[in-house]
Coordinates of C-alpha atoms in Angstrom, one line a residue:
M178 CA 103.0 61.4 115.1
Q179 CA 102.8 63.9 112.3
S180 CA 101.9 67.5 114.3
V181 CA 98.4 68.9 112.8
V182 CA 98.7 72.2 112.4
P183 CA 95.8 74.9 113.2
P184 CA 94.3 77.3 110.6
A185 CA 95.7 80.9 110.8
S186 CA 94.3 83.3 113.1
L187 CA 94.3 86.7 113.3
T188 CA 93.9 88.9 110.7
P189 CA 93.3 92.7 110.1
R190 CA 89.6 92.4 109.1
D191 CA 89.6 90.7 112.6
L192 CA 91.0 93.4 114.1
G193 CA 88.8 96.1 112.5
R194 CA 85.9 94.3 113.3
A195 CA 87.3 93.7 117.4
W196 CA 87.5 97.9 117.3
W197 CA 84.3 98.0 116.1
R198 CA 82.9 96.3 119.2
V199 CA 85.1 98.5 121.3
L200 CA 82.9 101.6 119.9
S201 CA 79.5 99.8 120.2
G202 CA 80.3 98.7 123.8
S203 CA 81.3 95.5 123.4
V204 CA 84.3 94.2 125.9
P205 CA 87.6 93.0 123.8
L206 CA 88.8 90.1 126.0
L207 CA 86.6 87.9 128.6
S208 CA 87.9 85.2 131.0
I209 CA 85.8 82.4 132.4
E210 CA 86.7 80.3 135.0
I211 CA 84.2 77.1 133.6
T212 CA 84.8 75.3 136.2
R213 CA 86.1 74.8 139.8
E214 CA 87.5 71.6 139.8
C215 CA 91.7 70.4 139.3
P216 CA 93.7 67.4 140.1
L217 CA 96.9 69.7 140.9
S218 CA 98.0 71.5 144.1
C219 CA 100.2 74.0 142.7
P220 CA 102.0 76.2 145.6
G221 CA 101.1 80.2 144.9
C222 CA 98.1 79.1 142.8
Y223 CA 95.8 82.7 142.5
A224 CA 92.3 80.5 141.4
Y225 CA 92.2 78.9 144.9
G226 CA 93.7 81.9 147.6
E227 CA 91.3 82.7 150.1
S228 CA 91.3 86.4 148.4
H229 CA 90.4 85.5 145.0
L230 CA 86.6 86.1 145.0
G231 CA 86.8 88.4 148.2
N232 CA 84.0 88.2 150.8
G233 CA 85.0 85.5 152.1
V234 CA 83.8 83.1 149.2
T235 CA 86.9 80.9 147.6
L236 CA 86.6 79.1 144.0
T237 CA 85.6 75.8 145.2
Q238 CA 82.3 76.8 147.4
L239 CA 81.3 78.0 144.2
R240 CA 78.5 75.8 142.4
D241 CA 79.5 74.9 139.0
F242 CA 78.2 73.6 135.5
R243 CA 78.1 70.5 133.3
G244 CA 76.8 69.4 130.2
D245 CA 74.3 72.5 128.8
A246 CA 74.3 74.2 131.6
L247 CA 77.7 75.1 131.1
V248 CA 77.7 75.1 127.5
E249 CA 74.9 77.6 127.5
G250 CA 76.5 79.4 130.0
V251 CA 79.7 80.0 128.4
L252 CA 77.9 80.9 124.8
D253 CA 75.6 83.2 126.9
L254 CA 78.6 85.4 128.2
A255 CA 79.9 85.7 124.7
R256 CA 76.6 86.6 123.3
R257 CA 75.8 89.0 125.9
H258 CA 79.7 90.5 125.8
R259 CA 80.3 90.4 122.1
P260 CA 84.7 89.9 123.1
M261 CA 87.4 89.6 120.4
H262 CA 89.1 86.8 122.7
V263 CA 87.6 84.2 125.2
S264 CA 90.0 82.7 127.6
L265 CA 88.8 79.6 129.2
V266 CA 90.4 78.3 132.5
G267 CA 90.0 77.1 135.6
G268 CA 90.5 75.1 138.0
E269 CA 91.6 73.1 135.1
P270 CA 89.3 73.2 131.9
M271 CA 90.0 69.8 130.6
M272 CA 87.8 68.5 133.3
R273 CA 85.2 69.7 130.9
H274 CA 86.5 68.8 127.7
R275 CA 83.5 67.1 126.5
E276 CA 81.3 70.4 127.0
L277 CA 85.1 72.3 125.2
D278 CA 83.6 70.2 122.1
R279 CA 80.7 71.7 121.8
I280 CA 82.0 75.4 123.1
L281 CA 84.7 76.0 120.9
P282 CA 83.4 75.4 117.6
A283 CA 80.1 77.9 118.6
L284 CA 82.7 80.1 119.7
S285 CA 85.0 80.0 116.3
E286 CA 81.3 80.4 114.4
M287 CA 80.8 83.6 116.5
G288 CA 84.1 84.7 115.3
I289 CA 85.8 84.8 118.7
F290 CA 89.0 83.6 119.3
A291 CA 89.6 81.3 121.9
M292 CA 92.4 80.1 124.2
V293 CA 92.1 76.9 126.9
V294 CA 94.3 77.3 129.3
T295 CA 95.3 73.9 130.6
S296 CA 97.8 71.9 132.5
G297 CA 98.2 69.1 130.6
V298 CA 96.8 66.4 132.7
V299 CA 94.4 65.8 130.3
P300 CA 94.8 64.7 126.3
I301 CA 94.1 67.7 124.1
P302 CA 91.8 66.6 121.2
V303 CA 93.4 66.3 117.9
D304 CA 89.7 67.4 116.4
W305 CA 90.7 70.4 117.9
M306 CA 93.1 71.4 115.6
D307 CA 90.7 72.1 112.9
I308 CA 89.1 74.3 114.6
P309 CA 89.7 78.3 113.4
R310 CA 90.6 81.2 115.7
M311 CA 91.4 78.2 118.9
R312 CA 94.6 77.9 120.6
V313 CA 95.4 75.7 123.2
A314 CA 98.3 77.1 126.0
V315 CA 99.8 74.3 128.3
S316 CA 101.4 75.6 131.8
V317 CA 105.1 74.7 132.0
D318 CA 106.2 76.2 134.7
G319 CA 110.5 75.0 134.4
L320 CA 112.0 71.9 133.7
P321 CA 111.1 69.1 135.1
E322 CA 113.0 69.4 138.7
H323 CA 111.0 72.6 139.6
H324 CA 108.3 71.6 137.4
D325 CA 107.3 67.8 138.1
V326 CA 107.5 68.8 142.1
R327 CA 104.5 71.9 141.8
R328 CA 102.5 70.4 139.3
Q329 CA 102.0 67.0 139.4
P330 CA 100.2 64.6 138.2
A331 CA 100.7 66.9 135.6
T332 CA 104.5 65.9 134.9
Y333 CA 106.8 66.5 131.4
E334 CA 106.2 62.8 130.8
R335 CA 102.3 63.1 131.0
I336 CA 102.5 66.6 129.1
L337 CA 104.4 65.4 126.1
K338 CA 101.9 62.6 125.6
N339 CA 99.0 64.2 125.8
I340 CA 100.3 66.8 123.3
A341 CA 101.4 64.9 120.7
G342 CA 100.8 65.0 117.1
R343 CA 98.7 68.5 118.1
K344 CA 100.1 72.3 118.0
I345 CA 100.2 74.1 121.4
N346 CA 101.7 77.3 123.1
V347 CA 103.5 76.8 126.0
H348 CA 103.1 79.1 129.1
W349 CA 106.1 79.7 131.6
V350 CA 105.5 81.0 134.5
I351 CA 109.2 82.1 136.3
T352 CA 110.0 81.8 139.6
R353 CA 112.5 82.8 142.3
P354 CA 114.1 79.1 142.7
M355 CA 114.1 78.9 138.8
L356 CA 117.1 81.7 138.9
A357 CA 119.9 80.2 141.2
R358 CA 121.5 78.1 138.7
P359 CA 123.4 79.8 135.7
G360 CA 121.7 79.1 132.2
Y361 CA 118.7 77.5 133.4
L362 CA 116.3 80.0 131.7
E363 CA 118.1 79.1 127.9
E364 CA 117.7 75.6 128.8
Y365 CA 114.2 75.6 129.5
V366 CA 113.6 77.8 126.2
A367 CA 116.1 75.7 123.7
F368 CA 114.1 72.7 125.4
W369 CA 110.5 73.5 123.9
N370 CA 112.2 75.6 121.3
A371 CA 113.1 72.7 119.8
R372 CA 109.4 70.5 120.3
P373 CA 107.6 70.1 117.1
E374 CA 104.5 70.4 118.8
V375 CA 105.3 74.1 120.2
D376 CA 104.0 77.0 118.1
H377 CA 104.9 79.8 120.8
I378 CA 106.6 80.0 124.2
W379 CA 104.8 82.7 126.2
V380 CA 106.5 83.7 129.5
S381 CA 105.1 85.1 132.8
L382 CA 106.7 86.2 136.1
Y383 CA 105.1 84.9 139.6
S384 CA 102.7 87.8 140.6
P385 CA 102.4 87.8 144.2
Q386 CA 99.3 89.2 146.1
M387 CA 99.7 92.1 148.4
G388 CA 101.6 91.7 152.0
E389 CA 102.7 87.8 150.4
E390 CA 105.8 86.4 151.1
S391 CA 107.0 83.6 149.9
S392 CA 110.1 81.8 148.2
E393 CA 108.2 82.1 145.0
R394 CA 108.1 85.9 144.7
L395 CA 111.1 87.2 142.6
A396 CA 113.1 90.5 143.9
Q397 CA 113.7 93.5 141.9
E398 CA 117.0 92.0 140.7
D399 CA 115.8 88.8 139.5
R400 CA 113.0 90.7 137.4
E401 CA 115.9 92.4 135.7
R402 CA 117.8 89.8 135.3
V403 CA 115.0 88.2 133.5
A404 CA 114.4 91.3 131.4
K405 CA 118.3 91.3 130.4
E406 CA 118.8 87.6 129.4
L407 CA 115.5 86.7 127.7
P408 CA 114.6 88.9 124.7
P409 CA 118.5 88.1 123.3
L410 CA 117.6 84.5 122.9
R411 CA 114.7 85.2 120.5
R412 CA 117.1 85.2 117.8
K413 CA 118.3 81.8 118.7
Y414 CA 114.9 80.4 120.1
P415 CA 112.3 82.1 117.5
K416 CA 109.4 80.3 119.2
L417 CA 110.1 82.5 122.6
L418 CA 107.6 85.7 122.5
I419 CA 109.3 88.0 124.4
P420 CA 110.0 91.4 122.8
E421 CA 112.1 94.1 124.6
G422 CA 109.5 96.2 125.2
M423 CA 107.8 93.9 126.9
A424 CA 110.6 93.0 128.9
R425 CA 110.9 96.2 130.4
A426 CA 107.3 96.5 131.7
F427 CA 108.3 93.5 133.8
V428 CA 110.7 95.8 135.3
N429 CA 108.2 98.6 135.5
P430 CA 104.8 97.3 135.6
P431 CA 101.6 99.3 135.8
P432 CA 100.8 100.6 139.3
N433 CA 97.5 99.7 139.9
P434 CA 94.7 98.2 138.0
Q435 CA 93.7 101.7 136.7
S436 CA 96.8 102.2 134.8
C437 CA 96.6 98.6 133.6
L438 CA 95.4 98.0 130.0
F439 CA 94.2 94.4 130.3
S440 CA 92.4 95.1 133.4
K441 CA 90.4 97.5 131.6
M442 CA 89.9 96.0 128.5
S443 CA 88.7 92.5 130.4
V444 CA 85.5 91.1 132.0
N445 CA 86.7 87.9 134.2
Y446 CA 83.8 85.2 135.5
S447 CA 84.2 82.4 138.0
A448 CA 82.8 79.2 138.0
D449 CA 79.1 79.8 138.8
L450 CA 79.3 82.3 135.6
Q451 CA 77.9 85.0 137.7
T452 CA 81.0 85.9 140.2
R453 CA 83.0 88.6 138.9
V454 CA 86.8 88.1 139.3
E455 CA 88.6 91.8 140.3
P456 CA 90.4 93.7 139.5
C457 CA 91.6 91.1 136.9
V458 CA 92.0 87.8 136.2
F459 CA 94.6 87.4 139.3
G460 CA 91.7 88.3 141.6
G461 CA 92.2 89.2 145.3
T462 CA 94.3 91.9 146.0
P463 CA 97.4 91.7 143.8
D464 CA 100.7 93.7 144.0
C465 CA 100.8 95.3 140.9
S466 CA 104.0 96.5 141.4
Q467 CA 105.5 92.8 140.9
C468 CA 102.9 92.1 138.4
G469 CA 104.6 89.4 135.9
C470 CA 101.7 89.0 133.5
S471 CA 102.8 88.3 130.1
I472 CA 99.3 89.8 128.3
S473 CA 99.4 93.1 130.9
S474 CA 103.6 93.4 130.4
A475 CA 102.4 93.1 126.5
L476 CA 99.7 95.4 126.7
H477 CA 101.3 98.1 129.2
W478 CA 104.4 98.2 126.6
I479 CA 102.3 98.7 123.2
Q480 CA 99.9 100.9 124.9
N481 CA 102.8 103.8 125.0
E482 CA 103.7 103.3 121.5
N483 CA 103.4 106.4 119.3
I484 CA 101.2 106.2 116.4
V485 CA 102.0 109.8 114.8
G486 CA 103.7 112.8 116.9
P487 CA 102.0 112.8 120.8
L488 CA 99.8 110.6 119.7
R489 CA 100.0 107.0 121.6
V490 CA 98.0 103.4 121.4
G491 CA 97.0 104.1 124.8
H492 CA 95.7 107.3 124.3
L493 CA 93.7 105.4 121.4
V494 CA 92.1 102.3 123.2
T495 CA 91.2 104.5 126.3
A496 CA 89.0 106.8 124.0
S497 CA 87.4 103.6 122.3
L498 CA 86.8 102.5 125.8
C499 CA 84.8 105.5 126.4
V500 CA 83.1 105.7 123.4
G501 CA 81.9 101.9 124.1
T502 CA 81.4 102.7 127.9
A503 CA 78.7 105.6 126.9
V504 CA 76.9 103.3 124.4
N505 CA 76.4 100.8 126.9
Q506 CA 75.3 103.8 129.0
L507 CA 72.7 105.1 126.7
R508 CA 71.5 101.5 125.5
A509 CA 70.6 100.8 129.7
H510 CA 73.0 97.9 129.3
E511 CA 74.7 96.2 132.9
R512 CA 77.4 98.6 134.3
P513 CA 80.9 97.6 133.6
P514 CA 82.6 95.9 136.1
N515 CA 83.8 97.8 139.5
R516 CA 87.3 97.7 139.5
R517 CA 86.8 98.3 143.6
Q518 CA 84.7 95.6 144.5
P519 CA 86.7 92.1 144.6
G520 CA 83.7 90.3 143.1
A521 CA 79.8 88.8 143.7
R522 CA 78.5 86.4 146.2
P523 CA 78.3 82.7 145.3
S524 CA 75.4 80.9 143.9
G525 CA 75.5 78.2 146.4
P526 CA 77.8 75.2 147.5
G527 CA 78.4 72.5 144.7
T528 CA 79.1 68.9 144.2
P529 CA 82.1 67.4 145.1
L530 CA 85.3 68.0 143.2
V531 CA 86.3 65.1 140.8
Q532 CA 90.8 63.8 141.2
I533 CA 92.5 62.6 139.3
Q534 CA 95.4 60.4 140.6
S535 CA 98.7 60.4 139.6
T536 CA 100.3 58.0 137.1

Protein backbone atom coordinates (compact mmCIF):
# COMPACT_ATOMS: atom_id res chain seq x y z
CA MET A 1 0.00 0.00 0.00
CA GLN A 2 1.31 3.44 -0.91
CA SER A 3 1.85 5.75 2.03
CA VAL A 4 -0.28 8.88 2.29
CA VAL A 5 1.88 11.90 3.08
CA PRO A 6 0.32 14.49 5.39
CA PRO A 7 0.72 18.13 4.37
CA ALA A 8 3.65 20.20 5.68
CA SER A 9 3.08 21.69 9.10
CA LEU A 10 4.99 24.44 10.91
CA THR A 11 5.80 27.65 9.03
CA PRO A 12 7.47 30.94 10.11
CA ARG A 13 4.05 32.59 9.89
CA ASP A 14 2.66 30.02 12.34
CA LEU A 15 5.53 30.69 14.76
CA GLY A 16 4.97 34.43 14.57
CA ARG A 17 1.27 33.98 15.22
CA ALA A 18 2.02 31.67 18.16
CA TRP A 19 4.38 34.22 19.72
CA TRP A 20 1.73 36.92 19.41
CA ARG A 21 -0.75 34.62 21.14
CA VAL A 22 1.68 34.13 24.04
CA LEU A 23 2.12 37.89 24.39
CA SER A 24 -1.65 38.31 24.41
CA GLY A 25 -2.06 35.82 27.25
CA SER A 26 -2.51 32.47 25.50
CA VAL A 27 -0.87 29.23 26.58
CA PRO A 28 1.51 27.79 23.93
CA LEU A 29 0.94 24.09 24.71
CA LEU A 30 -2.24 22.30 25.75
CA SER A 31 -2.49 18.62 26.66
CA ILE A 32 -5.83 16.83 27.18
CA GLU A 33 -6.43 13.31 28.43
CA ILE A 34 -9.57 12.81 26.34
CA THR A 35 -10.54 9.48 27.90
CA ARG A 36 -9.85 7.40 30.97
CA GLU A 37 -10.19 4.18 28.95
CA CYS A 38 -7.24 2.08 27.81
CA PRO A 39 -6.96 -1.61 26.86
CA LEU A 40 -3.28 -1.71 27.89
CA SER A 41 -1.76 -2.23 31.33
CA CYS A 42 1.76 -0.90 30.84
CA PRO A 43 4.14 -1.10 33.81
CA GLY A 44 5.14 2.33 35.03
CA CYS A 45 2.28 4.16 33.26
CA TYR A 46 2.12 7.57 34.97
CA ALA A 47 -1.48 8.30 33.84
CA TYR A 48 -2.90 5.55 36.03
CA GLY A 49 -0.61 6.13 38.99
CA GLU A 50 -2.23 6.78 42.36
CA SER A 51 -0.55 10.19 42.62
CA HIS A 52 -1.13 11.33 39.03
CA LEU A 53 -3.98 13.74 39.83
CA GLY A 54 -3.36 14.23 43.55
CA ASN A 55 -5.91 14.54 46.37
CA GLY A 56 -6.39 10.75 46.39
CA VAL A 57 -8.11 10.82 42.98
CA THR A 58 -7.14 8.54 40.09
CA LEU A 59 -7.84 8.79 36.38
CA THR A 60 -10.23 5.82 36.42
CA GLN A 61 -12.42 7.61 39.01
CA LEU A 62 -13.04 10.63 36.84
CA ARG A 63 -16.04 11.11 34.64
CA ASP A 64 -15.14 11.21 30.97
CA PHE A 65 -17.16 12.10 27.89
CA ARG A 66 -18.32 10.82 24.51
CA GLY A 67 -20.00 12.26 21.43
CA ASP A 68 -20.93 15.94 21.28
CA ALA A 69 -20.00 16.52 24.92
CA LEU A 70 -16.39 15.48 24.30
CA VAL A 71 -16.08 17.30 20.97
CA GLU A 72 -17.44 20.56 22.35
CA GLY A 73 -15.51 20.17 25.60
CA VAL A 74 -12.15 19.82 23.82
CA LEU A 75 -12.87 22.65 21.40
CA ASP A 76 -14.01 24.86 24.28
CA LEU A 77 -10.65 24.35 26.01
CA ALA A 78 -8.89 25.20 22.76
CA ARG A 79 -10.93 28.39 22.35
CA ARG A 80 -10.32 29.37 25.96
CA HIS A 81 -6.55 28.86 25.95
CA ARG A 82 -5.81 29.58 22.25
CA PRO A 83 -2.73 27.32 22.18
CA MET A 84 -0.26 26.80 19.39
CA HIS A 85 -0.29 23.02 19.86
CA VAL A 86 -2.69 20.49 21.41
CA SER A 87 -1.67 16.98 22.45
CA LEU A 88 -4.58 14.54 22.64
CA VAL A 89 -3.65 11.70 24.97
CA GLY A 90 -5.31 9.30 27.40
CA GLY A 91 -5.84 6.65 28.45
CA GLU A 92 -5.92 5.51 24.84
CA PRO A 93 -7.24 8.43 22.75
CA MET A 94 -8.18 6.16 19.84
CA MET A 95 -10.98 4.82 22.04
CA ARG A 96 -12.61 8.10 20.97
CA HIS A 97 -11.65 7.95 17.28
CA ARG A 98 -15.16 8.89 16.17
CA GLU A 99 -14.99 12.09 18.19
CA LEU A 100 -11.45 12.73 16.92
CA ASP A 101 -12.85 12.57 13.39
CA ARG A 102 -14.58 15.85 14.27
CA ILE A 103 -12.09 17.35 16.70
CA LEU A 104 -8.99 17.18 14.49
CA PRO A 105 -10.37 19.07 11.45
CA ALA A 106 -11.90 21.68 13.77
CA LEU A 107 -8.57 22.31 15.52
CA SER A 108 -6.84 22.57 12.15
CA GLU A 109 -9.37 25.17 10.97
CA MET A 110 -8.59 27.14 14.15
CA GLY A 111 -4.93 27.22 13.13
CA ILE A 112 -3.93 24.87 15.97
CA PHE A 113 -1.46 22.01 15.54
CA ALA A 114 -2.64 18.71 17.00
CA MET A 115 -0.94 15.45 17.87
CA VAL A 116 -2.71 12.23 18.80
CA VAL A 117 -0.48 10.05 20.99
CA THR A 118 -1.59 6.42 20.68
CA SER A 119 -0.42 2.90 21.34
CA GLY A 120 -1.40 1.91 17.80
CA VAL A 121 -3.92 -0.61 19.13
CA VAL A 122 -6.68 0.85 16.91
CA PRO A 123 -6.28 1.44 13.15
CA ILE A 124 -5.44 5.04 12.29
CA PRO A 125 -7.95 6.48 9.81
CA VAL A 126 -6.36 7.14 6.43
CA ASP A 127 -8.47 10.30 6.06
CA TRP A 128 -6.57 11.89 8.93
CA MET A 129 -3.49 12.11 6.72
CA ASP A 130 -5.23 14.84 4.70
CA ILE A 131 -5.78 17.07 7.74
CA PRO A 132 -3.33 20.01 7.87
CA ARG A 133 -1.44 20.62 11.12
CA MET A 134 -2.06 17.09 12.42
CA ARG A 135 0.32 14.31 13.41
CA VAL A 136 -0.07 10.89 14.98
CA ALA A 137 2.62 9.62 17.37
CA VAL A 138 2.71 5.89 18.06
CA SER A 139 4.38 4.70 21.28
CA VAL A 140 6.76 1.82 20.60
CA ASP A 141 8.77 1.02 23.69
CA GLY A 142 11.67 -1.09 22.54
CA LEU A 143 12.03 -4.09 20.28
CA PRO A 144 9.38 -6.85 20.34
CA GLU A 145 11.15 -8.71 23.16
CA HIS A 146 10.28 -5.81 25.48
CA HIS A 147 7.48 -3.93 23.76
CA ASP A 148 5.16 -6.88 23.14
CA VAL A 149 5.35 -7.84 26.81
CA ARG A 150 4.91 -4.30 28.15
CA ARG A 151 2.24 -3.05 25.77
CA GLN A 152 0.05 -5.95 24.69
CA PRO A 153 -2.40 -6.05 22.94
CA ALA A 154 -0.65 -3.23 21.03
CA THR A 155 2.03 -5.61 19.72
CA TYR A 156 4.43 -5.01 16.83
CA GLU A 157 2.22 -7.12 14.56
CA ARG A 158 -0.86 -5.10 15.40
CA ILE A 159 0.90 -1.72 15.13
CA LEU A 160 2.38 -2.49 11.71
CA LYS A 161 -1.05 -3.52 10.47
CA ASN A 162 -2.75 -0.41 11.88
CA ILE A 163 -0.24 2.12 10.47
CA ALA A 164 0.11 0.60 7.00
CA GLY A 165 -0.25 3.29 4.33
CA ARG A 166 -0.19 6.11 6.89
CA LYS A 167 2.52 8.54 8.04
CA ILE A 168 3.34 8.60 11.74
CA ASN A 169 5.98 9.58 14.26
CA VAL A 170 7.37 6.89 16.55
CA HIS A 171 7.86 7.74 20.22
CA TRP A 172 10.25 5.49 22.14
CA VAL A 173 10.62 5.45 25.93
CA ILE A 174 13.91 3.83 26.87
CA THR A 175 13.91 1.73 30.04
CA ARG A 176 16.86 0.12 31.78
CA PRO A 177 16.29 -3.48 30.55
CA MET A 178 16.78 -2.25 26.97
CA LEU A 179 20.40 -1.37 27.73
CA ALA A 180 21.39 -4.87 28.79
CA ARG A 181 22.24 -6.01 25.26
CA PRO A 182 24.95 -4.28 23.19
CA GLY A 183 23.67 -2.88 19.92
CA TYR A 184 20.04 -2.72 21.09
CA LEU A 185 19.68 1.05 20.54
CA GLU A 186 20.90 0.94 16.95
CA GLU A 187 18.83 -2.14 16.16
CA TYR A 188 15.67 -0.32 17.24
CA VAL A 189 16.50 2.85 15.31
CA ALA A 190 17.47 0.88 12.18
CA PHE A 191 14.14 -1.00 12.17
CA TRP A 192 11.92 2.05 12.43
CA ASN A 193 14.10 4.26 10.23
CA ALA A 194 13.56 1.73 7.42
CA ARG A 195 9.76 1.75 7.75
CA PRO A 196 8.09 3.84 5.02
CA GLU A 197 5.27 4.82 7.40
CA VAL A 198 7.64 6.57 9.82
CA ASP A 199 8.34 10.28 9.50
CA HIS A 200 10.41 10.85 12.65
CA ILE A 201 11.61 8.90 15.70
CA TRP A 202 11.38 10.71 19.04
CA VAL A 203 13.19 9.43 22.12
CA SER A 204 12.39 9.80 25.81
CA LEU A 205 13.88 8.17 28.89
CA TYR A 206 11.77 6.55 31.57
CA SER A 207 10.76 9.31 34.02
CA PRO A 208 10.06 8.09 37.57
CA GLN A 209 8.11 9.63 40.43
CA MET A 210 9.84 10.70 43.62
CA GLY A 211 10.96 7.74 45.69
CA GLU A 212 10.20 5.23 42.97
CA GLU A 213 12.46 2.21 42.77
CA SER A 214 11.71 -0.02 39.79
CA SER A 215 13.47 -2.08 37.16
CA GLU A 216 12.43 0.49 34.54
CA ARG A 217 14.39 3.35 36.10
CA LEU A 218 17.71 4.27 34.51
CA ALA A 219 20.85 4.86 36.54
CA GLN A 220 22.96 7.95 35.87
CA GLU A 221 25.49 5.91 33.90
CA ASP A 222 22.62 4.60 31.74
CA ARG A 223 21.55 8.14 30.90
CA GLU A 224 25.10 9.08 30.02
CA ARG A 225 25.39 6.04 27.78
CA VAL A 226 22.20 6.92 25.88
CA ALA A 227 23.37 10.54 25.51
CA LYS A 228 26.66 9.30 24.07
CA GLU A 229 25.41 6.55 21.75
CA LEU A 230 22.25 7.94 20.19
CA PRO A 231 23.25 11.32 18.63
CA PRO A 232 25.93 9.80 16.32
CA LEU A 233 23.28 7.45 14.90
CA ARG A 234 21.53 10.43 13.30
CA ARG A 235 24.11 10.48 10.51
CA LYS A 236 23.17 6.93 9.53
CA TYR A 237 19.47 7.07 10.41
CA PRO A 238 18.10 10.54 9.50
CA LYS A 239 14.61 9.95 10.93
CA LEU A 240 16.06 9.90 14.47
CA LEU A 241 15.51 13.25 16.19
CA ILE A 242 17.97 13.62 19.05
CA PRO A 243 20.44 16.50 18.69
CA GLU A 244 23.47 16.47 20.96
CA GLY A 245 22.09 19.37 22.98
CA MET A 246 18.90 17.45 23.70
CA ALA A 247 20.94 14.39 24.69
CA ARG A 248 22.95 16.52 27.13
CA ALA A 249 19.68 17.64 28.69
CA PHE A 250 18.88 13.97 29.38
CA VAL A 251 22.00 13.87 31.57
CA ASN A 252 21.27 17.21 33.27
CA PRO A 253 17.50 17.83 33.14
CA PRO A 254 15.72 20.82 34.74
CA PRO A 255 15.95 20.33 38.53
CA ASN A 256 12.35 21.37 39.27
CA PRO A 257 9.11 22.49 37.54
CA GLN A 258 10.03 26.14 38.03
CA SER A 259 13.15 25.57 35.89
CA CYS A 260 11.31 23.50 33.26
CA LEU A 261 10.27 25.50 30.23
CA PHE A 262 7.83 22.78 29.19
CA SER A 263 6.10 22.95 32.57
CA LYS A 264 5.84 26.74 32.36
CA MET A 265 4.56 26.73 28.77
CA SER A 266 1.88 24.04 29.08
CA VAL A 267 -1.53 23.52 30.64
CA ASN A 268 -2.79 19.96 31.08
CA TYR A 269 -6.31 18.63 31.62
CA SER A 270 -7.55 15.20 32.60
CA ALA A 271 -10.54 13.27 31.28
CA ASP A 272 -13.27 15.30 33.00
CA LEU A 273 -11.94 18.35 31.11
CA GLN A 274 -11.75 20.24 34.43
CA THR A 275 -9.11 18.57 36.58
CA ARG A 276 -5.64 19.99 36.01
CA VAL A 277 -2.65 17.66 35.77
CA GLU A 278 0.21 19.32 37.66
CA PRO A 279 3.05 20.24 37.67
CA CYS A 280 3.44 18.80 34.15
CA VAL A 281 1.97 16.03 31.99
CA PHE A 282 3.39 13.39 34.36
CA GLY A 283 1.36 14.69 37.31
CA GLY A 284 2.00 13.53 40.86
CA THR A 285 5.45 14.28 42.24
CA PRO A 286 7.84 13.63 39.35
CA ASP A 287 11.52 13.19 40.11
CA CYS A 288 12.71 16.08 37.93
CA SER A 289 16.35 15.13 38.48
CA GLN A 290 15.56 11.91 36.57
CA CYS A 291 13.27 13.41 33.93
CA GLY A 292 13.62 11.99 30.44
CA CYS A 293 10.72 13.73 28.70
CA SER A 294 11.69 14.46 25.10
CA ILE A 295 9.86 17.80 24.94
CA SER A 296 11.19 18.98 28.29
CA SER A 297 14.73 18.01 27.29
CA ALA A 298 14.47 19.69 23.90
CA LEU A 299 13.14 22.94 25.40
CA HIS A 300 15.72 22.84 28.21
CA TRP A 301 18.46 22.65 25.58
CA ILE A 302 16.93 25.35 23.35
CA GLN A 303 16.35 27.81 26.19
CA ASN A 304 20.10 27.97 26.84
CA GLU A 305 20.92 28.80 23.22
CA ASN A 306 22.21 32.34 22.63
CA ILE A 307 20.29 34.77 20.43
CA VAL A 308 22.71 37.68 20.60
CA GLY A 309 25.34 38.49 23.23
CA PRO A 310 24.17 37.31 26.67
CA LEU A 311 20.52 37.14 25.53
CA ARG A 312 19.27 33.56 25.43
CA VAL A 313 16.12 31.96 24.10
CA GLY A 314 14.98 31.27 27.65
CA HIS A 315 15.15 34.98 28.51
CA LEU A 316 12.90 35.84 25.56
CA VAL A 317 10.39 33.07 26.31
CA THR A 318 10.23 33.88 30.03
CA ALA A 319 9.69 37.57 29.30
CA SER A 320 6.95 36.73 26.79
CA LEU A 321 5.19 34.47 29.32
CA CYS A 322 5.36 37.23 31.93
CA VAL A 323 3.79 39.70 29.51
CA GLY A 324 1.04 37.19 28.73
CA THR A 325 0.37 36.61 32.43
CA ALA A 326 0.10 40.36 33.01
CA VAL A 327 -2.33 40.68 30.11
CA ASN A 328 -4.48 37.91 31.57
CA GLN A 329 -4.54 39.60 34.96
CA LEU A 330 -5.59 42.88 33.38
CA ARG A 331 -8.38 41.09 31.55
CA ALA A 332 -9.40 39.29 34.78
CA HIS A 333 -9.00 35.91 33.12
CA GLU A 334 -8.66 32.73 35.14
CA ARG A 335 -5.52 32.38 37.18
CA PRO A 336 -2.59 30.48 35.68
CA PRO A 337 -2.20 26.93 37.02
CA ASN A 338 -0.58 26.66 40.44
CA ARG A 339 2.50 24.46 40.03
CA ARG A 340 2.31 23.45 43.70
CA GLN A 341 -1.23 22.05 43.58
CA PRO A 342 -1.46 18.63 41.93
CA GLY A 343 -5.03 18.95 40.66
CA ALA A 344 -8.65 19.83 41.22
CA ARG A 345 -11.38 17.63 42.63
CA PRO A 346 -13.03 15.09 40.33
CA SER A 347 -16.45 15.71 38.87
CA GLY A 348 -17.74 12.26 39.77
CA PRO A 349 -17.56 8.62 38.71
CA GLY A 350 -18.26 7.65 35.13
CA THR A 351 -19.34 4.63 33.15
CA PRO A 352 -17.52 1.27 33.15
CA LEU A 353 -14.37 1.07 31.07
CA VAL A 354 -14.33 -0.51 27.62
CA GLN A 355 -11.70 -3.16 27.03
CA ILE A 356 -10.21 -4.47 23.79
CA GLN A 357 -9.41 -8.15 23.69
CA SER A 358 -6.02 -9.23 22.38
CA THR A 359 -6.07 -10.84 18.95
